[in-house]
Amino acid sequence: MSNISFPSTERFKIKSSPYIRGADMGWLNRLATKYILTPEKLAENELRDTRLALYQAERQLLEAEMRVDYYRNVLSFLEAISADGVEKVADTQRQKPSVQLQGPQRVTPDISSYRGAA
């Protein structure tokens, strides 16, 4: 058996002392460039916030229009009841064909078109 000896700097890769002026300050520069607020980053943040505010305002507008339609319908219904009476309004409501919303119908494939069908 032969003993092979390595120099200590090659074996353990000893770094230079951090107390030397300017040693390993690159991490601080990278940190600063990553998190510092530049005008471009501020503009990106404001753009995102403004788009969100626009979306919320449009949604509130649609909800307000729905509430307006609801109260208009209730108002016209109550005016019709006060003018014509409950029985007449109820009869006209029964005569209207009820509109039922149906989802898309699922089309099933013809089983006889598959191979091996009898």
mmCIF file of N, CA and C in Angstrom:
data_model
loop_
_atom_site.group_PDB
_atom_site.id
_atom_site.type_symbol
_atom_site.label_atom_id
_atom_site.label_comp_id
_atom_site.label_asym_id
_atom_site.label_seq_id
_atom_site.Cartn_x
_atom_site.Cartn_y
_atom_site.Cartn_z
ATOM 1 N N MET A 1 0.824 -1.177 0.000
ATOM 2 C CA MET A 1 0.000 0.000 0.000
ATOM 3 C C MET A 1 0.867 1.238 0.000
ATOM 4 N N SER A 2 0.454 2.140 -0.853
ATOM 5 C CA SER A 2 1.209 3.385 -0.905
ATOM 6 C C SER A 2 0.326 4.513 -0.408
ATOM 7 N N ASN A 3 0.888 5.394 0.325
ATOM 8 C CA ASN A 3 0.172 6.555 0.818
ATOM 9 C C ASN A 3 0.350 7.701 -0.160
ATOM 10 N N ILE A 4 -0.797 8.215 -0.610
ATOM 11 C CA ILE A 4 -0.762 9.365 -1.512
ATOM 12 C C ILE A 4 -1.220 10.557 -0.704
ATOM 13 N N SER A 5 -0.451 11.577 -0.702
ATOM 14 C CA SER A 5 -0.836 12.774 0.038
ATOM 15 C C SER A 5 -1.174 13.882 -0.947
ATOM 16 N N PHE A 6 -2.237 14.636 -0.611
ATOM 17 C CA PHE A 6 -2.675 15.762 -1.428
ATOM 18 C C PHE A 6 -2.390 17.044 -0.676
ATOM 19 N N PRO A 7 -2.067 18.065 -1.380
ATOM 20 C CA PRO A 7 -1.925 19.364 -0.706
ATOM 21 C C PRO A 7 -3.270 19.779 -0.117
ATOM 22 N N SER A 8 -3.273 20.429 1.006
ATOM 23 C CA SER A 8 -4.515 20.749 1.720
ATOM 24 C C SER A 8 -5.416 21.694 0.924
ATOM 25 N N THR A 9 -4.892 22.601 0.135
ATOM 26 C CA THR A 9 -5.744 23.520 -0.623
ATOM 27 C C THR A 9 -6.477 22.787 -1.732
ATOM 28 N N GLU A 10 -5.845 21.787 -2.312
ATOM 29 C CA GLU A 10 -6.487 21.044 -3.385
ATOM 30 C C GLU A 10 -7.516 20.070 -2.831
ATOM 31 N N ARG A 11 -7.233 19.525 -1.663
ATOM 32 C CA ARG A 11 -8.101 18.515 -1.087
ATOM 33 C C ARG A 11 -9.386 19.115 -0.520
ATOM 34 N N PHE A 12 -9.333 20.251 0.145
ATOM 35 C CA PHE A 12 -10.496 20.816 0.815
ATOM 36 C C PHE A 12 -11.053 22.064 0.156
ATOM 37 N N LYS A 13 -10.431 22.570 -0.849
ATOM 38 C CA LYS A 13 -10.879 23.770 -1.575
ATOM 39 C C LYS A 13 -11.214 24.895 -0.604
ATOM 40 N N ILE A 14 -10.263 25.351 0.121
ATOM 41 C CA ILE A 14 -10.442 26.393 1.123
ATOM 42 C C ILE A 14 -10.666 27.724 0.422
ATOM 43 N N LYS A 15 -11.756 28.407 0.815
ATOM 44 C CA LYS A 15 -12.065 29.714 0.240
ATOM 45 C C LYS A 15 -11.228 30.776 0.920
ATOM 46 N N SER A 16 -11.116 31.886 0.241
ATOM 47 C CA SER A 16 -10.417 33.001 0.860
ATOM 48 C C SER A 16 -11.305 33.583 1.951
ATOM 49 N N SER A 17 -10.726 34.309 2.827
ATOM 50 C CA SER A 17 -11.426 34.845 3.982
ATOM 51 C C SER A 17 -12.505 35.827 3.533
ATOM 52 N N PRO A 18 -13.718 35.764 4.111
ATOM 53 C CA PRO A 18 -14.776 36.713 3.747
ATOM 54 C C PRO A 18 -14.526 38.107 4.277
ATOM 55 N N TYR A 19 -13.537 38.244 5.101
ATOM 56 C CA TYR A 19 -13.251 39.550 5.670
ATOM 57 C C TYR A 19 -12.384 40.394 4.765
ATOM 58 N N ILE A 20 -11.921 39.814 3.682
ATOM 59 C CA ILE A 20 -11.143 40.593 2.726
ATOM 60 C C ILE A 20 -12.105 41.534 2.017
ATOM 61 N N ARG A 21 -11.698 42.764 1.819
ATOM 62 C CA ARG A 21 -12.572 43.780 1.251
ATOM 63 C C ARG A 21 -13.047 43.383 -0.144
ATOM 64 N N GLY A 22 -14.381 43.365 -0.350
ATOM 65 C CA GLY A 22 -14.961 43.091 -1.659
ATOM 66 C C GLY A 22 -15.077 41.618 -1.986
ATOM 67 N N ALA A 23 -14.763 40.746 -1.041
ATOM 68 C CA ALA A 23 -14.813 39.321 -1.327
ATOM 69 C C ALA A 23 -16.259 38.851 -1.343
ATOM 70 N N ASP A 24 -16.658 38.191 -2.405
ATOM 71 C CA ASP A 24 -17.962 37.530 -2.550
ATOM 72 C C ASP A 24 -19.135 38.477 -2.292
ATOM 73 N N MET A 25 -19.115 39.645 -2.880
ATOM 74 C CA MET A 25 -20.233 40.578 -2.768
ATOM 75 C C MET A 25 -21.178 40.469 -3.960
ATOM 76 N N GLY A 26 -20.916 39.519 -4.834
ATOM 77 C CA GLY A 26 -21.785 39.346 -5.997
ATOM 78 C C GLY A 26 -23.199 38.963 -5.614
ATOM 79 N N TRP A 27 -23.355 38.216 -4.517
ATOM 80 C CA TRP A 27 -24.689 37.808 -4.088
ATOM 81 C C TRP A 27 -25.534 39.013 -3.706
ATOM 82 N N LEU A 28 -24.897 40.021 -3.132
ATOM 83 C CA LEU A 28 -25.629 41.216 -2.753
ATOM 84 C C LEU A 28 -26.083 41.985 -3.999
ATOM 85 N N ASN A 29 -25.223 42.040 -4.996
ATOM 86 C CA ASN A 29 -25.604 42.697 -6.248
ATOM 87 C C ASN A 29 -26.746 41.950 -6.929
ATOM 88 N N ARG A 30 -26.676 40.612 -6.941
ATOM 89 C CA ARG A 30 -27.753 39.821 -7.551
ATOM 90 C C ARG A 30 -29.056 39.996 -6.801
ATOM 91 N N LEU A 31 -28.974 40.048 -5.475
ATOM 92 C CA LEU A 31 -30.163 40.253 -4.662
ATOM 93 C C LEU A 31 -30.782 41.616 -4.939
ATOM 94 N N ALA A 32 -29.934 42.627 -5.026
ATOM 95 C CA ALA A 32 -30.428 43.982 -5.270
ATOM 96 C C ALA A 32 -31.071 44.093 -6.645
ATOM 97 N N THR A 33 -30.456 43.498 -7.668
ATOM 98 C CA THR A 33 -31.024 43.607 -9.013
ATOM 99 C C THR A 33 -32.299 42.791 -9.155
ATOM 100 N N LYS A 34 -32.457 41.759 -8.341
ATOM 101 C CA LYS A 34 -33.661 40.938 -8.434
ATOM 102 C C LYS A 34 -34.863 41.604 -7.766
ATOM 103 N N TYR A 35 -34.642 42.227 -6.616
ATOM 104 C CA TYR A 35 -35.754 42.739 -5.828
ATOM 105 C C TYR A 35 -35.899 44.256 -5.816
ATOM 106 N N ILE A 36 -34.995 44.982 -6.401
ATOM 107 C CA ILE A 36 -35.122 46.439 -6.396
ATOM 108 C C ILE A 36 -36.255 46.834 -7.341
ATOM 109 N N LEU A 37 -37.009 47.852 -6.963
ATOM 110 C CA LEU A 37 -38.132 48.296 -7.781
ATOM 111 C C LEU A 37 -37.653 49.319 -8.792
ATOM 112 N N THR A 38 -37.650 48.916 -10.033
ATOM 113 C CA THR A 38 -37.297 49.814 -11.129
ATOM 114 C C THR A 38 -38.589 50.387 -11.700
ATOM 115 N N PRO A 39 -38.528 51.435 -12.491
ATOM 116 C CA PRO A 39 -39.753 51.960 -13.106
ATOM 117 C C PRO A 39 -40.476 50.918 -13.959
ATOM 118 N N GLU A 40 -39.713 50.032 -14.603
ATOM 119 C CA GLU A 40 -40.341 48.998 -15.419
ATOM 120 C C GLU A 40 -41.127 48.011 -14.552
ATOM 121 N N LYS A 41 -40.533 47.604 -13.414
ATOM 122 C CA LYS A 41 -41.225 46.680 -12.516
ATOM 123 C C LYS A 41 -42.441 47.346 -11.884
ATOM 124 N N LEU A 42 -42.307 48.631 -11.535
ATOM 125 C CA LEU A 42 -43.457 49.355 -11.003
ATOM 126 C C LEU A 42 -44.582 49.438 -12.021
ATOM 127 N N ALA A 43 -44.230 49.661 -13.287
ATOM 128 C CA ALA A 43 -45.241 49.738 -14.340
ATOM 129 C C ALA A 43 -45.920 48.386 -14.534
ATOM 130 N N GLU A 44 -45.153 47.290 -14.468
ATOM 131 C CA GLU A 44 -45.749 45.957 -14.593
ATOM 132 C C GLU A 44 -46.734 45.692 -13.458
ATOM 133 N N ASN A 45 -46.349 46.057 -12.248
ATOM 134 C CA ASN A 45 -47.243 45.864 -11.100
ATOM 135 C C ASN A 45 -48.507 46.698 -11.240
ATOM 136 N N GLU A 46 -48.357 47.951 -11.651
ATOM 137 C CA GLU A 46 -49.520 48.821 -11.821
ATOM 138 C C GLU A 46 -50.415 48.331 -12.953
ATOM 139 N N LEU A 47 -49.819 47.814 -14.021
ATOM 140 C CA LEU A 47 -50.602 47.276 -15.130
ATOM 141 C C LEU A 47 -51.439 46.101 -14.675
ATOM 142 N N ARG A 48 -50.843 45.197 -13.904
ATOM 143 C CA ARG A 48 -51.576 44.043 -13.387
ATOM 144 C C ARG A 48 -52.706 44.486 -12.461
ATOM 145 N N ASP A 49 -52.426 45.447 -11.581
ATOM 146 C CA ASP A 49 -53.445 45.930 -10.655
ATOM 147 C C ASP A 49 -54.569 46.660 -11.388
ATOM 148 N N THR A 50 -54.225 47.407 -12.426
ATOM 149 C CA THR A 50 -55.234 48.142 -13.184
ATOM 150 C C THR A 50 -56.124 47.191 -13.975
ATOM 151 N N ARG A 51 -55.533 46.147 -14.544
ATOM 152 C CA ARG A 51 -56.352 45.148 -15.250
ATOM 153 C C ARG A 51 -57.320 44.469 -14.298
ATOM 154 N N LEU A 52 -56.870 44.144 -13.095
ATOM 155 C CA LEU A 52 -57.741 43.535 -12.104
ATOM 156 C C LEU A 52 -58.859 44.487 -11.703
ATOM 157 N N ALA A 53 -58.534 45.753 -11.513
ATOM 158 C CA ALA A 53 -59.553 46.743 -11.146
ATOM 159 C C ALA A 53 -60.578 46.907 -12.262
ATOM 160 N N LEU A 54 -60.116 46.888 -13.524
ATOM 161 C CA LEU A 54 -61.042 46.981 -14.657
ATOM 162 C C LEU A 54 -61.971 45.786 -14.704
ATOM 163 N N TYR A 55 -61.426 44.584 -14.503
ATOM 164 C CA TYR A 55 -62.247 43.379 -14.495
ATOM 165 C C TYR A 55 -63.300 43.440 -13.400
ATOM 166 N N GLN A 56 -62.904 43.881 -12.201
ATOM 167 C CA GLN A 56 -63.851 43.968 -11.093
ATOM 168 C C GLN A 56 -64.923 45.009 -11.364
ATOM 169 N N ALA A 57 -64.550 46.125 -11.983
ATOM 170 C CA ALA A 57 -65.532 47.164 -12.286
ATOM 171 C C ALA A 57 -66.528 46.677 -13.341
ATOM 172 N N GLU A 58 -66.034 45.950 -14.354
ATOM 173 C CA GLU A 58 -66.941 45.410 -15.370
ATOM 174 C C GLU A 58 -67.897 44.392 -14.764
ATOM 175 N N ARG A 59 -67.391 43.555 -13.859
ATOM 176 C CA ARG A 59 -68.249 42.568 -13.213
ATOM 177 C C ARG A 59 -69.309 43.255 -12.362
ATOM 178 N N GLN A 60 -68.929 44.312 -11.637
ATOM 179 C CA GLN A 60 -69.895 45.045 -10.822
ATOM 180 C C GLN A 60 -70.943 45.716 -11.703
ATOM 181 N N LEU A 61 -70.521 46.196 -12.881
ATOM 182 C CA LEU A 61 -71.469 46.812 -13.801
ATOM 183 C C LEU A 61 -72.487 45.799 -14.312
ATOM 184 N N LEU A 62 -72.020 44.603 -14.656
ATOM 185 C CA LEU A 62 -72.945 43.560 -15.113
ATOM 186 C C LEU A 62 -73.915 43.151 -14.006
ATOM 187 N N GLU A 63 -73.407 43.035 -12.781
ATOM 188 C CA GLU A 63 -74.278 42.697 -11.663
ATOM 189 C C GLU A 63 -75.307 43.793 -11.417
ATOM 190 N N ALA A 64 -74.901 45.053 -11.561
ATOM 191 C CA ALA A 64 -75.840 46.163 -11.380
ATOM 192 C C ALA A 64 -76.913 46.147 -12.468
ATOM 193 N N GLU A 65 -76.528 45.833 -13.701
ATOM 194 C CA GLU A 65 -77.521 45.739 -14.785
ATOM 195 C C GLU A 65 -78.510 44.609 -14.527
ATOM 196 N N MET A 66 -78.032 43.504 -13.976
ATOM 197 C CA MET A 66 -78.930 42.399 -13.645
ATOM 198 C C MET A 66 -79.906 42.797 -12.555
ATOM 199 N N ARG A 67 -79.419 43.536 -11.542
ATOM 200 C CA ARG A 67 -80.317 44.006 -10.485
ATOM 201 C C ARG A 67 -81.347 44.982 -11.025
ATOM 202 N N VAL A 68 -80.939 45.857 -11.956
ATOM 203 C CA VAL A 68 -81.874 46.810 -12.559
ATOM 204 C C VAL A 68 -82.962 46.069 -13.321
ATOM 205 N N ASP A 69 -82.577 45.058 -14.112
ATOM 206 C CA ASP A 69 -83.575 44.270 -14.845
ATOM 207 C C ASP A 69 -84.529 43.555 -13.894
ATOM 208 N N TYR A 70 -83.984 43.012 -12.805
ATOM 209 C CA TYR A 70 -84.827 42.315 -11.837
ATOM 210 C C TYR A 70 -85.862 43.261 -11.247
ATOM 211 N N TYR A 71 -85.431 44.435 -10.798
ATOM 212 C CA TYR A 71 -86.372 45.360 -10.172
ATOM 213 C C TYR A 71 -87.352 45.940 -11.183
ATOM 214 N N ARG A 72 -86.952 46.088 -12.429
ATOM 215 C CA ARG A 72 -87.910 46.526 -13.462
ATOM 216 C C ARG A 72 -88.993 45.474 -13.656
ATOM 217 N N ASN A 73 -88.579 44.201 -13.700
ATOM 218 C CA ASN A 73 -89.574 43.133 -13.855
ATOM 219 C C ASN A 73 -90.508 43.054 -12.661
ATOM 220 N N VAL A 74 -89.975 43.174 -11.459
ATOM 221 C CA VAL A 74 -90.810 43.151 -10.260
ATOM 222 C C VAL A 74 -91.767 44.334 -10.262
ATOM 223 N N LEU A 75 -91.262 45.501 -10.646
ATOM 224 C CA LEU A 75 -92.104 46.695 -10.673
ATOM 225 C C LEU A 75 -93.233 46.549 -11.686
ATOM 226 N N SER A 76 -92.933 46.068 -12.872
ATOM 227 C CA SER A 76 -93.990 45.897 -13.874
ATOM 228 C C SER A 76 -94.984 44.828 -13.440
ATOM 229 N N PHE A 77 -94.511 43.781 -12.784
ATOM 230 C CA PHE A 77 -95.410 42.739 -12.284
ATOM 231 C C PHE A 77 -96.350 43.303 -11.226
ATOM 232 N N LEU A 78 -95.820 44.072 -10.279
ATOM 233 C CA LEU A 78 -96.652 44.646 -9.222
ATOM 234 C C LEU A 78 -97.619 45.693 -9.775
ATOM 235 N N GLU A 79 -97.180 46.467 -10.785
ATOM 236 C CA GLU A 79 -98.095 47.434 -11.413
ATOM 237 C C GLU A 79 -99.227 46.715 -12.126
ATOM 238 N N ALA A 80 -98.902 45.604 -12.784
ATOM 239 C CA ALA A 80 -99.946 44.843 -13.472
ATOM 240 C C ALA A 80 -100.933 44.257 -12.474
ATOM 241 N N ILE A 81 -100.454 43.788 -11.336
ATOM 242 C CA ILE A 81 -101.359 43.255 -10.317
ATOM 243 C C ILE A 81 -102.240 44.352 -9.746
ATOM 244 N N SER A 82 -101.679 45.518 -9.483
ATOM 245 C CA SER A 82 -102.485 46.600 -8.906
ATOM 246 C C SER A 82 -103.489 47.140 -9.915
ATOM 247 N N ALA A 83 -103.164 47.105 -11.219
ATOM 248 C CA ALA A 83 -104.090 47.631 -12.234
ATOM 249 C C ALA A 83 -105.148 46.604 -12.641
ATOM 250 N N ASP A 84 -104.732 45.352 -12.854
ATOM 251 C CA ASP A 84 -105.643 44.354 -13.425
ATOM 252 C C ASP A 84 -106.171 43.353 -12.405
ATOM 253 N N GLY A 85 -105.510 43.197 -11.317
ATOM 254 C CA GLY A 85 -105.932 42.207 -10.327
ATOM 255 C C GLY A 85 -105.082 40.949 -10.431
ATOM 256 N N VAL A 86 -105.108 40.216 -9.353
ATOM 257 C CA VAL A 86 -104.263 39.037 -9.260
ATOM 258 C C VAL A 86 -104.711 37.943 -10.211
ATOM 259 N N GLU A 87 -106.020 37.726 -10.342
ATOM 260 C CA GLU A 87 -106.524 36.617 -11.158
ATOM 261 C C GLU A 87 -106.159 36.790 -12.626
ATOM 262 N N LYS A 88 -106.319 37.987 -13.134
ATOM 263 C CA LYS A 88 -106.012 38.228 -14.550
ATOM 264 C C LYS A 88 -104.525 38.065 -14.839
ATOM 265 N N VAL A 89 -103.674 38.576 -13.949
ATOM 266 C CA VAL A 89 -102.227 38.455 -14.137
ATOM 267 C C VAL A 89 -101.820 36.992 -14.031
ATOM 268 N N ALA A 90 -102.421 36.257 -13.096
ATOM 269 C CA ALA A 90 -102.105 34.838 -12.947
ATOM 270 C C ALA A 90 -102.532 34.062 -14.187
ATOM 271 N N ASP A 91 -103.684 34.402 -14.765
ATOM 272 C CA ASP A 91 -104.126 33.720 -15.985
ATOM 273 C C ASP A 91 -103.184 33.995 -17.153
ATOM 274 N N THR A 92 -102.734 35.239 -17.280
ATOM 275 C CA THR A 92 -101.800 35.543 -18.372
ATOM 276 C C THR A 92 -100.451 34.864 -18.154
ATOM 277 N N GLN A 93 -100.061 34.719 -16.895
ATOM 278 C CA GLN A 93 -98.801 34.022 -16.607
ATOM 279 C C GLN A 93 -98.908 32.536 -16.939
ATOM 280 N N ARG A 94 -100.072 31.936 -16.701
ATOM 281 C CA ARG A 94 -100.244 30.512 -17.005
ATOM 282 C C ARG A 94 -100.296 30.254 -18.504
ATOM 283 N N GLN A 95 -100.810 31.196 -19.265
ATOM 284 C CA GLN A 95 -100.940 31.004 -20.708
ATOM 285 C C GLN A 95 -99.606 31.099 -21.428
ATOM 286 N N LYS A 96 -98.636 31.754 -20.845
ATOM 287 C CA LYS A 96 -97.335 31.871 -21.494
ATOM 288 C C LYS A 96 -96.650 30.509 -21.515
ATOM 289 N N PRO A 97 -96.097 30.134 -22.658
ATOM 290 C CA PRO A 97 -95.369 28.861 -22.683
ATOM 291 C C PRO A 97 -94.087 28.992 -21.865
ATOM 292 N N SER A 98 -93.877 28.010 -21.043
ATOM 293 C CA SER A 98 -92.690 28.075 -20.194
ATOM 294 C C SER A 98 -91.458 27.718 -21.020
ATOM 295 N N VAL A 99 -90.484 28.565 -20.916
ATOM 296 C CA VAL A 99 -89.238 28.348 -21.641
ATOM 297 C C VAL A 99 -88.302 27.593 -20.708
ATOM 298 N N GLN A 100 -87.936 26.390 -21.120
ATOM 299 C CA GLN A 100 -87.030 25.607 -20.306
ATOM 300 C C GLN A 100 -85.669 25.592 -20.973
ATOM 301 N N LEU A 101 -84.688 25.949 -20.206
ATOM 302 C CA LEU A 101 -83.325 25.929 -20.725
ATOM 303 C C LEU A 101 -82.796 24.506 -20.652
ATOM 304 N N GLN A 102 -82.350 24.031 -21.771
ATOM 305 C CA GLN A 102 -81.792 22.690 -21.809
ATOM 306 C C GLN A 102 -80.335 22.783 -22.190
ATOM 307 N N GLY A 103 -79.555 21.957 -21.574
ATOM 308 C CA GLY A 103 -78.141 21.898 -21.898
ATOM 309 C C GLY A 103 -77.949 21.186 -23.231
ATOM 310 N N PRO A 104 -76.752 21.174 -23.724
ATOM 311 C CA PRO A 104 -76.502 20.495 -24.993
ATOM 312 C C PRO A 104 -76.765 19.004 -24.845
ATOM 313 N N GLN A 105 -77.482 18.476 -25.806
ATOM 314 C CA GLN A 105 -77.810 17.063 -25.775
ATOM 315 C C GLN A 105 -76.601 16.254 -26.207
ATOM 316 N N ARG A 106 -76.332 15.193 -25.492
ATOM 317 C CA ARG A 106 -75.196 14.345 -25.801
ATOM 318 C C ARG A 106 -75.597 13.357 -26.887
ATOM 319 N N VAL A 107 -74.852 13.368 -27.953
ATOM 320 C CA VAL A 107 -75.144 12.467 -29.059
ATOM 321 C C VAL A 107 -74.356 11.188 -28.836
ATOM 322 N N THR A 108 -75.075 10.072 -28.757
ATOM 323 C CA THR A 108 -74.395 8.791 -28.564
ATOM 324 C C THR A 108 -74.129 8.170 -29.919
ATOM 325 N N PRO A 109 -72.982 7.568 -30.094
ATOM 326 C CA PRO A 109 -72.660 6.967 -31.384
ATOM 327 C C PRO A 109 -73.488 5.715 -31.619
ATOM 328 N N ASP A 110 -73.671 5.380 -32.891
ATOM 329 C CA ASP A 110 -74.406 4.176 -33.278
ATOM 330 C C ASP A 110 -73.525 2.972 -32.963
ATOM 331 N N ILE A 111 -74.013 2.094 -32.119
ATOM 332 C CA ILE A 111 -73.216 0.950 -31.684
ATOM 333 C C ILE A 111 -72.975 -0.023 -32.830
ATOM 334 N N SER A 112 -73.871 -0.076 -33.787
ATOM 335 C CA SER A 112 -73.707 -1.039 -34.883
ATOM 336 C C SER A 112 -72.533 -0.693 -35.791
ATOM 337 N N SER A 113 -72.027 0.509 -35.694
ATOM 338 C CA SER A 113 -70.913 0.897 -36.548
ATOM 339 C C SER A 113 -69.581 0.383 -36.028
ATOM 340 N N TYR A 114 -69.552 -0.093 -34.791
ATOM 341 C CA TYR A 114 -68.307 -0.618 -34.245
ATOM 342 C C TYR A 114 -68.005 -1.992 -34.793
ATOM 343 N N ARG A 115 -66.716 -2.316 -34.869
ATOM 344 C CA ARG A 115 -66.323 -3.655 -35.308
ATOM 345 C C ARG A 115 -66.771 -4.693 -34.304
ATOM 346 N N GLY A 116 -67.222 -5.794 -34.794
ATOM 347 C CA GLY A 116 -67.639 -6.881 -33.930
ATOM 348 C C GLY A 116 -69.073 -6.777 -33.494
ATOM 349 N N ALA A 117 -69.777 -5.769 -33.979
ATOM 350 C CA ALA A 117 -71.188 -5.646 -33.617
ATOM 351 C C ALA A 117 -71.991 -6.683 -34.387
ATOM 352 N N ALA A 118 -72.973 -7.266 -33.749
ATOM 353 C CA ALA A 118 -73.762 -8.316 -34.387
ATOM 354 C C ALA A 118 -74.848 -7.763 -35.239
#
